[in-house]
mmCIF file of N, CA, C and O in Angstrom:
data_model
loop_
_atom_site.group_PDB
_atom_site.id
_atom_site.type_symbol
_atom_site.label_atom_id
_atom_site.label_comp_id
_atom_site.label_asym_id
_atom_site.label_seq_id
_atom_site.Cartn_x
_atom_site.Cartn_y
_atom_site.Cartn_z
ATOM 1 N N UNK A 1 0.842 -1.181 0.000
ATOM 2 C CA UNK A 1 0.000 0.000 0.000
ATOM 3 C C UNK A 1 0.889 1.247 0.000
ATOM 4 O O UNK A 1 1.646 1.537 0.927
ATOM 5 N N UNK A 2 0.706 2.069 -1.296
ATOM 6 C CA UNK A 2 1.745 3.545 -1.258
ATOM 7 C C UNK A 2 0.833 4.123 0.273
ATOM 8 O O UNK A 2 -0.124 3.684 0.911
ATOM 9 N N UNK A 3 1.753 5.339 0.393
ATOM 10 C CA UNK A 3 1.040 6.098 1.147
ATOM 11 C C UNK A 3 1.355 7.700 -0.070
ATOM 12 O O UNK A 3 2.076 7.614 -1.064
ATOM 13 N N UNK A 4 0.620 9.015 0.355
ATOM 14 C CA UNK A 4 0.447 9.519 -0.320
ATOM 15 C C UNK A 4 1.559 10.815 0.336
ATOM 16 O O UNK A 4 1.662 10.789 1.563
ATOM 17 N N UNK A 5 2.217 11.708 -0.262
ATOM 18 C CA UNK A 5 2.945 12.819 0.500
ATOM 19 C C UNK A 5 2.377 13.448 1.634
ATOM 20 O O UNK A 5 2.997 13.881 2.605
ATOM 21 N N UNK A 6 0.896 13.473 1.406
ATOM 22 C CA UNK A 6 0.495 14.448 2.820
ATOM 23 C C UNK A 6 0.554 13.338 4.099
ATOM 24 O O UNK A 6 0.736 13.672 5.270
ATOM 25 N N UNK A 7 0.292 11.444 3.457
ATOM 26 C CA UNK A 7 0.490 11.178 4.706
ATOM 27 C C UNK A 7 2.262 11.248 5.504
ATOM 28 O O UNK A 7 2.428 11.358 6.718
ATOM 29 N N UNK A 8 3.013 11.186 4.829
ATOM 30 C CA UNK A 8 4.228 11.398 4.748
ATOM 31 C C UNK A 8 4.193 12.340 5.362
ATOM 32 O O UNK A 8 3.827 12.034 6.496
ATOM 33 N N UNK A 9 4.423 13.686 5.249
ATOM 34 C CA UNK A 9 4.949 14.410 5.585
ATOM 35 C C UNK A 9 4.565 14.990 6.879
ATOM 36 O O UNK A 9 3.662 15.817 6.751
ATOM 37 N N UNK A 10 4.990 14.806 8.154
ATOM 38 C CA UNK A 10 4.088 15.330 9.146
ATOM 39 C C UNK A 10 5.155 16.268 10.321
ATOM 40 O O UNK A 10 6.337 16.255 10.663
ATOM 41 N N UNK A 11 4.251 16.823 10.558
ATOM 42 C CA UNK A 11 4.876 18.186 11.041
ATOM 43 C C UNK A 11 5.631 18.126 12.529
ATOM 44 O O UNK A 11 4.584 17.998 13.163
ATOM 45 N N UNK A 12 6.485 18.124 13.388
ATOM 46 C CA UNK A 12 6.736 17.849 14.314
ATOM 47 C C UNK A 12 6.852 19.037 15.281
ATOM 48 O O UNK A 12 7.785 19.828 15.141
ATOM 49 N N UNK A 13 5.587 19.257 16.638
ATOM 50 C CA UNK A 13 6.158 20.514 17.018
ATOM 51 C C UNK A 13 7.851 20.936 17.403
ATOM 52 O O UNK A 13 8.864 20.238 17.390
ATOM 53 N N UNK A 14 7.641 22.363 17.733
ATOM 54 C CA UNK A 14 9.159 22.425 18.451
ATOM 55 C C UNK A 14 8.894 22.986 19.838
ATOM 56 O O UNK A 14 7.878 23.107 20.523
ATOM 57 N N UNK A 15 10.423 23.341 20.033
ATOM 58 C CA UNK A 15 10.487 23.232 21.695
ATOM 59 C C UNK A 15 11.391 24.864 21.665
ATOM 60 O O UNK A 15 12.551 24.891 21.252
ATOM 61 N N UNK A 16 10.826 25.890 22.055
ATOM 62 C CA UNK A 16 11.365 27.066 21.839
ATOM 63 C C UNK A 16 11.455 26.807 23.627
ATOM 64 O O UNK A 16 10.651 26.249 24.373
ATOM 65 N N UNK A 17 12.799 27.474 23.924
ATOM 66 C CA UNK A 17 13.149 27.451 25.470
ATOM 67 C C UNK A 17 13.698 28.971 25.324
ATOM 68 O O UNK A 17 14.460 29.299 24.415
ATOM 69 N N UNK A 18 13.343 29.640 26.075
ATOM 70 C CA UNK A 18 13.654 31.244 26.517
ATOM 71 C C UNK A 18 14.307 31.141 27.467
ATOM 72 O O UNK A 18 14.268 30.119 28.152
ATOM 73 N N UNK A 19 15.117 32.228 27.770
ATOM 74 C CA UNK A 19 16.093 32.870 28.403
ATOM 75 C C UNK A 19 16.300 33.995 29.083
ATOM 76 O O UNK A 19 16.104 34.902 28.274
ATOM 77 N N UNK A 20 16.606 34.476 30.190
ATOM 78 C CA UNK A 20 16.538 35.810 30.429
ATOM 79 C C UNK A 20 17.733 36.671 30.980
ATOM 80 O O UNK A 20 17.700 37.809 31.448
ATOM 81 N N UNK A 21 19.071 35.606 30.753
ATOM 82 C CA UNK A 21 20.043 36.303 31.519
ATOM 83 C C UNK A 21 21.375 35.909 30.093
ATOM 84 O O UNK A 21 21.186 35.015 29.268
ATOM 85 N N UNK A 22 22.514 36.720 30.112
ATOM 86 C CA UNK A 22 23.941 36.310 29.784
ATOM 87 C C UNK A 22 24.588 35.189 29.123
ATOM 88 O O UNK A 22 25.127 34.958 28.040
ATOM 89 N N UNK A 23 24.145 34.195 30.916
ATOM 90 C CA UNK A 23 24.708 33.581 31.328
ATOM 91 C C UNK A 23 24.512 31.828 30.651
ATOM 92 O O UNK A 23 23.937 31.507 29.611
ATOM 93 N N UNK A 24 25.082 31.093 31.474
ATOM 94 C CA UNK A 24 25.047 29.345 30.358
ATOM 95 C C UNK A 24 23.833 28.606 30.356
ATOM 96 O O UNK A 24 23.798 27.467 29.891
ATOM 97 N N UNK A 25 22.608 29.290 30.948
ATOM 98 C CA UNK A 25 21.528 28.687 30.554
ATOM 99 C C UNK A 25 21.143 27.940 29.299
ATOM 100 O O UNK A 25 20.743 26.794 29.096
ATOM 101 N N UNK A 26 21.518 29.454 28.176
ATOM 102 C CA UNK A 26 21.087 28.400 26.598
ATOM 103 C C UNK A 26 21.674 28.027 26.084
ATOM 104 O O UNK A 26 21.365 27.266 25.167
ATOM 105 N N UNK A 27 23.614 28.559 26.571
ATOM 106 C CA UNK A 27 24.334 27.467 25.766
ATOM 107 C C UNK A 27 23.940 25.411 26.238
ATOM 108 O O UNK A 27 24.193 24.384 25.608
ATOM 109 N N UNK A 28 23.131 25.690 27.836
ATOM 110 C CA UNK A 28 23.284 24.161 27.682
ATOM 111 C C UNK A 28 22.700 23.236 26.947
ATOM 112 O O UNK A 28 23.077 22.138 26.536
ATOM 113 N N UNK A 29 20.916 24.342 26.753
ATOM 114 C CA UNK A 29 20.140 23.646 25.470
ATOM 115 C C UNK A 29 20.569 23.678 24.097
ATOM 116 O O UNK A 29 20.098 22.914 23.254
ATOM 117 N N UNK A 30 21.707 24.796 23.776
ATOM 118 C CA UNK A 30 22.048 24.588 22.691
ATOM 119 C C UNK A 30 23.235 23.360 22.551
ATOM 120 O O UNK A 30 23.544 22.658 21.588
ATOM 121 N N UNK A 31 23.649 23.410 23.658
ATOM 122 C CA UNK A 31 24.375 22.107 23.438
ATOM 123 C C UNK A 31 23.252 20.745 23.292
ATOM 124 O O UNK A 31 23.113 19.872 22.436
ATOM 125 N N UNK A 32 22.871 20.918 23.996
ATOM 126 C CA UNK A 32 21.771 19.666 24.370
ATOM 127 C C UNK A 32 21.298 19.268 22.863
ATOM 128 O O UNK A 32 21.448 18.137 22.400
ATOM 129 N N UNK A 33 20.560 20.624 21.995
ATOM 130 C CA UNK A 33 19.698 20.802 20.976
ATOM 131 C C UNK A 33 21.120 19.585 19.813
ATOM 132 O O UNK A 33 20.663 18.590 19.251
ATOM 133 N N UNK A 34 22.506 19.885 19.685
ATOM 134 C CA UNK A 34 23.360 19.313 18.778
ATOM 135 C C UNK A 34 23.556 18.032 19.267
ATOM 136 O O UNK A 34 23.841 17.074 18.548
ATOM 137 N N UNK A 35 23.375 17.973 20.794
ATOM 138 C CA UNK A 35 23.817 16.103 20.950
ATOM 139 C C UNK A 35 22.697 15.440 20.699
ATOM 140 O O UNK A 35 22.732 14.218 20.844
ATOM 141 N N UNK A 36 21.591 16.008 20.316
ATOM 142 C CA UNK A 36 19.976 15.452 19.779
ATOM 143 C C UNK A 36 20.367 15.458 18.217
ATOM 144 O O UNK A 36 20.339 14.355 17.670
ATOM 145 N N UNK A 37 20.634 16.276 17.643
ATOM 146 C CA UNK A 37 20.766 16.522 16.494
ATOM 147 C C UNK A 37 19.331 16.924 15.718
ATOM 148 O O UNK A 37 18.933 16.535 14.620
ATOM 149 N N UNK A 38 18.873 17.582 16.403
ATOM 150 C CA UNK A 38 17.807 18.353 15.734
ATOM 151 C C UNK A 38 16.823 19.323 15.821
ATOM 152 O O UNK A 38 16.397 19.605 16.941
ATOM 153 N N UNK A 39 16.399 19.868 14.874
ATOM 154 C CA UNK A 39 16.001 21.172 14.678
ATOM 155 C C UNK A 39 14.388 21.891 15.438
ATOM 156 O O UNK A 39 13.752 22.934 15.289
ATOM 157 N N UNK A 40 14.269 20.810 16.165
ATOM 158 C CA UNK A 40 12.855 20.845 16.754
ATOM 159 C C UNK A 40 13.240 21.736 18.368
ATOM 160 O O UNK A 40 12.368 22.357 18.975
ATOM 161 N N UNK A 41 14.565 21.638 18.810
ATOM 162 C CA UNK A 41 14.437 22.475 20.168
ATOM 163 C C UNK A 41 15.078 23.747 19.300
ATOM 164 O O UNK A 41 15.920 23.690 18.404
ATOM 165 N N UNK A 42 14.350 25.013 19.904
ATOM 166 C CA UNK A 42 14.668 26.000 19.841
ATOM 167 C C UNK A 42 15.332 27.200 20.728
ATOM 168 O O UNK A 42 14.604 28.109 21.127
ATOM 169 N N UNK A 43 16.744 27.188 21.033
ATOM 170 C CA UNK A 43 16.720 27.935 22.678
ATOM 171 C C UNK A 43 16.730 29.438 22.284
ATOM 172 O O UNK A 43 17.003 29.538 21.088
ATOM 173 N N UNK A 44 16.578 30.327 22.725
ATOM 174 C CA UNK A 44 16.141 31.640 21.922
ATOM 175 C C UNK A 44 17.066 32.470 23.668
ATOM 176 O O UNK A 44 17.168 31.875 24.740
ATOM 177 N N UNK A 45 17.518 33.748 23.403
ATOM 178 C CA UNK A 45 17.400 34.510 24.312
ATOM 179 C C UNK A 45 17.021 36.054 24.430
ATOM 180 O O UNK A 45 17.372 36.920 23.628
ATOM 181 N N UNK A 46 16.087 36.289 25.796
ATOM 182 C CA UNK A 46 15.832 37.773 25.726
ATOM 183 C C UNK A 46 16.406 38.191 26.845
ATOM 184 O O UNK A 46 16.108 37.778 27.966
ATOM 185 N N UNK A 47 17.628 39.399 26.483
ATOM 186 C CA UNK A 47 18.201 39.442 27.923
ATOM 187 C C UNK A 47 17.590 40.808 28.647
ATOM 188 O O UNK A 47 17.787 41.954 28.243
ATOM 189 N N UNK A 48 16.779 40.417 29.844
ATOM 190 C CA UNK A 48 16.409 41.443 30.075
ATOM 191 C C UNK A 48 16.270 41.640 31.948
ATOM 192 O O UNK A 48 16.691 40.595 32.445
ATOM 193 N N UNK A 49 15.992 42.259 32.631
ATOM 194 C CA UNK A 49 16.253 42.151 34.083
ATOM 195 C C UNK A 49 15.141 41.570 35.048
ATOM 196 O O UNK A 49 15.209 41.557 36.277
ATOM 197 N N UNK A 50 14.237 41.154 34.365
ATOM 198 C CA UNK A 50 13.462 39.922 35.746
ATOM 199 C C UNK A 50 12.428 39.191 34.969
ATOM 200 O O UNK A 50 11.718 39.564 34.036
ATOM 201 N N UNK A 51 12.526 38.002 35.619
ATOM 202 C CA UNK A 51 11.255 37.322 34.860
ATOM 203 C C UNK A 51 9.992 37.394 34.133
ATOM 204 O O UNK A 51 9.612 36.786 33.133
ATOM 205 N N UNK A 52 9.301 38.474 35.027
ATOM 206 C CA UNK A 52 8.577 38.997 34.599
ATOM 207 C C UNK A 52 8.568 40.041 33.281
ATOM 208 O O UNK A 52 7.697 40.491 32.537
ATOM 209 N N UNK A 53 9.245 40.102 33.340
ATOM 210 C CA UNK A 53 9.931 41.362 31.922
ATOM 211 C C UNK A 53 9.763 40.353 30.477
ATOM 212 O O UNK A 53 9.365 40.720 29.372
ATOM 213 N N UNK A 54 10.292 38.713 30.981
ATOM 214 C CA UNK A 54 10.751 37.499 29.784
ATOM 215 C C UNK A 54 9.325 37.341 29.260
ATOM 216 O O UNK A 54 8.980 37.385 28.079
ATOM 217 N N UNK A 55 8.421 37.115 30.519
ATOM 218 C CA UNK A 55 7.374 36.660 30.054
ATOM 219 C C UNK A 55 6.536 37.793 29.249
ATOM 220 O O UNK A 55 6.024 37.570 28.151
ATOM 221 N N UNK A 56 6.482 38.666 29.725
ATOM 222 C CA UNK A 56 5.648 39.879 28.734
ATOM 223 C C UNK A 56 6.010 39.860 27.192
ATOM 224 O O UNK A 56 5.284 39.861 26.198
ATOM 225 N N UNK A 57 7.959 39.835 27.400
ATOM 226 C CA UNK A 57 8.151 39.775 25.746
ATOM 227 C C UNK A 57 7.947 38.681 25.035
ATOM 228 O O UNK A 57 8.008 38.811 23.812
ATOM 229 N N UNK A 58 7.613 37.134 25.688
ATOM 230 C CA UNK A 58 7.491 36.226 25.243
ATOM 231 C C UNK A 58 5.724 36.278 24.625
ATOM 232 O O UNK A 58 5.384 36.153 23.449
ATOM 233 N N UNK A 59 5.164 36.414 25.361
ATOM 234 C CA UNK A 59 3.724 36.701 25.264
ATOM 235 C C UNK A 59 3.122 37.665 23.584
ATOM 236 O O UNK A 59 2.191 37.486 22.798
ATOM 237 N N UNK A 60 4.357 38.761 23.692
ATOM 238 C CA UNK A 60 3.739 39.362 22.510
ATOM 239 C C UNK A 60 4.346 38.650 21.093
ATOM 240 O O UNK A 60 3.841 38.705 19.972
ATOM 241 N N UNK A 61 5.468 38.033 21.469
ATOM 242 C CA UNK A 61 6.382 36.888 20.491
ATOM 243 C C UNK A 61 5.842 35.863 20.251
ATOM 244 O O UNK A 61 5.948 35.433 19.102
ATOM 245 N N UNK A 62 5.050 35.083 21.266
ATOM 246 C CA UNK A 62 4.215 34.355 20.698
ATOM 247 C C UNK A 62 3.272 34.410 19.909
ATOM 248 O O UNK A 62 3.128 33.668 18.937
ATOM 249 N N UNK A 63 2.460 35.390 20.285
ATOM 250 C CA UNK A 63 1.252 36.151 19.457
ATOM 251 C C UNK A 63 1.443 36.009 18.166
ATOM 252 O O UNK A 63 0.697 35.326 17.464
ATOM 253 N N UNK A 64 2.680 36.779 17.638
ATOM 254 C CA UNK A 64 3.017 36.776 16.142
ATOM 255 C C UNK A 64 3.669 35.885 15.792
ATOM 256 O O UNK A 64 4.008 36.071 14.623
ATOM 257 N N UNK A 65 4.131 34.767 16.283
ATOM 258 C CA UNK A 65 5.075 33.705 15.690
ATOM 259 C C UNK A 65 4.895 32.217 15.931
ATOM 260 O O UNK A 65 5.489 31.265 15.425
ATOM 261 N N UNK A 66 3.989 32.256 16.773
ATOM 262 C CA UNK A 66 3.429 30.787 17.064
ATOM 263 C C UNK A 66 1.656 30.746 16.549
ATOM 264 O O UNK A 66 0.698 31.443 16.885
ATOM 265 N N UNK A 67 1.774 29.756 15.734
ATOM 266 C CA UNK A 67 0.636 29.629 15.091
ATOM 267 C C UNK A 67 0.350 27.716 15.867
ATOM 268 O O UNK A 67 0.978 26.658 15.865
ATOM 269 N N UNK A 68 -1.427 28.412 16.613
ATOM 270 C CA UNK A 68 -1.958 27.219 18.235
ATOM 271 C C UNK A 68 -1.449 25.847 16.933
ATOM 272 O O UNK A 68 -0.339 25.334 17.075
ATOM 273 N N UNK A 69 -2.215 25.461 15.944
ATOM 274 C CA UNK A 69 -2.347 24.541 14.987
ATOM 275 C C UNK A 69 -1.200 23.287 14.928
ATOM 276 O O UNK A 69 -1.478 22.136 14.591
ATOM 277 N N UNK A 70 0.585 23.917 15.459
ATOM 278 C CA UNK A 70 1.222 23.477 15.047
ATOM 279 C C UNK A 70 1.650 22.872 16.385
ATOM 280 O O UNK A 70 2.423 22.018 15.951
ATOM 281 N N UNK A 71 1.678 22.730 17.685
ATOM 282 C CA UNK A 71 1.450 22.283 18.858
ATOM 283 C C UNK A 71 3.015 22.500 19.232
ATOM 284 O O UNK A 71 3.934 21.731 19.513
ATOM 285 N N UNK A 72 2.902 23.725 19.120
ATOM 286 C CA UNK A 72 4.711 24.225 19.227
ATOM 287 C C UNK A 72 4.652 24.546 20.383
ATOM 288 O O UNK A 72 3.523 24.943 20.675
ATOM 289 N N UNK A 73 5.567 24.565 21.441
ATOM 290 C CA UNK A 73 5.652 24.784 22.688
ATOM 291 C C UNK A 73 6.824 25.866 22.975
ATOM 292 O O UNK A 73 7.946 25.952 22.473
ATOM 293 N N UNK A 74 6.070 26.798 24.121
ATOM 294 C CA UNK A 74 6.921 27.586 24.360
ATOM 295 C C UNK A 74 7.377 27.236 26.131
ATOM 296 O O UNK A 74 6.515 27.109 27.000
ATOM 297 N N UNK A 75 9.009 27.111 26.429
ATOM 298 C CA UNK A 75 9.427 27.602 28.043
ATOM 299 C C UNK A 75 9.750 27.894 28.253
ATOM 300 O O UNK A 75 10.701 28.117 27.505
ATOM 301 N N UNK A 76 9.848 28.663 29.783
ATOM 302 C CA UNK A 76 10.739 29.991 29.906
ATOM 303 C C UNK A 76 11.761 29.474 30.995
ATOM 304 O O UNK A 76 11.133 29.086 31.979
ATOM 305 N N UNK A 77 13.179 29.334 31.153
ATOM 306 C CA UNK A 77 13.496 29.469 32.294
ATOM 307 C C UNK A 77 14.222 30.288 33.002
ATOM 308 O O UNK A 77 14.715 31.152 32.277
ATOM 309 N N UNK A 78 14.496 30.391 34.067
ATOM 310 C CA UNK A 78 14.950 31.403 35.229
ATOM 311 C C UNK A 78 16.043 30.931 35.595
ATOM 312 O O UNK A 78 16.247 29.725 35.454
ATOM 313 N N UNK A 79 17.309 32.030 36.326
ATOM 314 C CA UNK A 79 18.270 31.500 36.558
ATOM 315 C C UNK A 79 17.662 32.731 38.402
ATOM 316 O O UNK A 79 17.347 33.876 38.727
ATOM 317 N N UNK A 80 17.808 31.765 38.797
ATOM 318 C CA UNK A 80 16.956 31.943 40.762
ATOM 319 C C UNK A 80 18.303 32.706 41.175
ATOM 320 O O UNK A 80 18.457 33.904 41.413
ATOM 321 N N UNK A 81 19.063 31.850 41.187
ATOM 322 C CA UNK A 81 20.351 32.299 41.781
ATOM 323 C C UNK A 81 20.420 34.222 41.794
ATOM 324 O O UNK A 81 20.290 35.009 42.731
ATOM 325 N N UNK A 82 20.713 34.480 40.124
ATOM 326 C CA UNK A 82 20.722 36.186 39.504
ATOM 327 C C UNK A 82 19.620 36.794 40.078
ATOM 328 O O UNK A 82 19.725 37.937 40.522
ATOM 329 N N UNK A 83 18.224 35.980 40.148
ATOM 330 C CA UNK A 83 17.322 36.807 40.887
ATOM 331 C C UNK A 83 17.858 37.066 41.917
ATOM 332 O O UNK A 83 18.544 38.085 42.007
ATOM 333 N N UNK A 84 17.693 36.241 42.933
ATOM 334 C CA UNK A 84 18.231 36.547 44.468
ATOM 335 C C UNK A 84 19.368 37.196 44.314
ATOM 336 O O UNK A 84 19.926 37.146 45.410
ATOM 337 N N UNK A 85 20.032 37.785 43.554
ATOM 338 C CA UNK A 85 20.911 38.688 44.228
ATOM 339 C C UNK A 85 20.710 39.734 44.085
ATOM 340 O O UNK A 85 21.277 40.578 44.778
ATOM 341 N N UNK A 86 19.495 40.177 42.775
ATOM 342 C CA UNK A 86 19.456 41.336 42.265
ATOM 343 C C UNK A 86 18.008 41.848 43.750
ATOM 344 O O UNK A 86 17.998 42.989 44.214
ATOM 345 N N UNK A 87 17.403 41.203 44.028
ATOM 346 C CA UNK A 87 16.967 41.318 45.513
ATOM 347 C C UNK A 87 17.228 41.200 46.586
ATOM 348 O O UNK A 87 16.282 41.225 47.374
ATOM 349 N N UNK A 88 18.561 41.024 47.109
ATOM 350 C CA UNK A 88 19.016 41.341 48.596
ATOM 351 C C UNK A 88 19.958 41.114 48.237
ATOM 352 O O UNK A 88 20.933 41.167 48.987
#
């Protein structure tokens, strides 16, 4: 039984991981992303001064660049440590 290109071809979400500091957070997913070898994790960075700041710009980035259909996932992570110092 052929199958036909559309069943073939199927879309795989990705894995966009955000950032909010400098520091080796996304080199580790970008390392991570090459010992996988593939194009589905995305580590992205916005460097900006508190979490809350990541998520706002992530929010309007999603809006325009993630289309719901394609079951693409967005995460954000935090480096706790940089917080806590930038608060006491």
């Amino acid at each position: 039984m052929f199958r036909s290109k559309k069943q073939l071809l199927r879309v795989c979400p990705k894995i966009f991981i955000w950032s909010h500091t400098k520091k080796a957070e996304i080199e580790y997913f970008q390392d991570f992303k090459h010992c996988l070898r593939t194009p589905l994790i995305q580590p992205e960075k916005y460097i900006c001064g508190t979490p809350q700041e990541l998520i706002r710009y992530i929010i309007q980035w999603k809006k325009k660049e993630i289309d719901e259909k394609d079951k693409d996932q967005v995460w954000c992570i935090f480096d706790v440590d940089d917080l806590a110092k930038q608060i006491f």
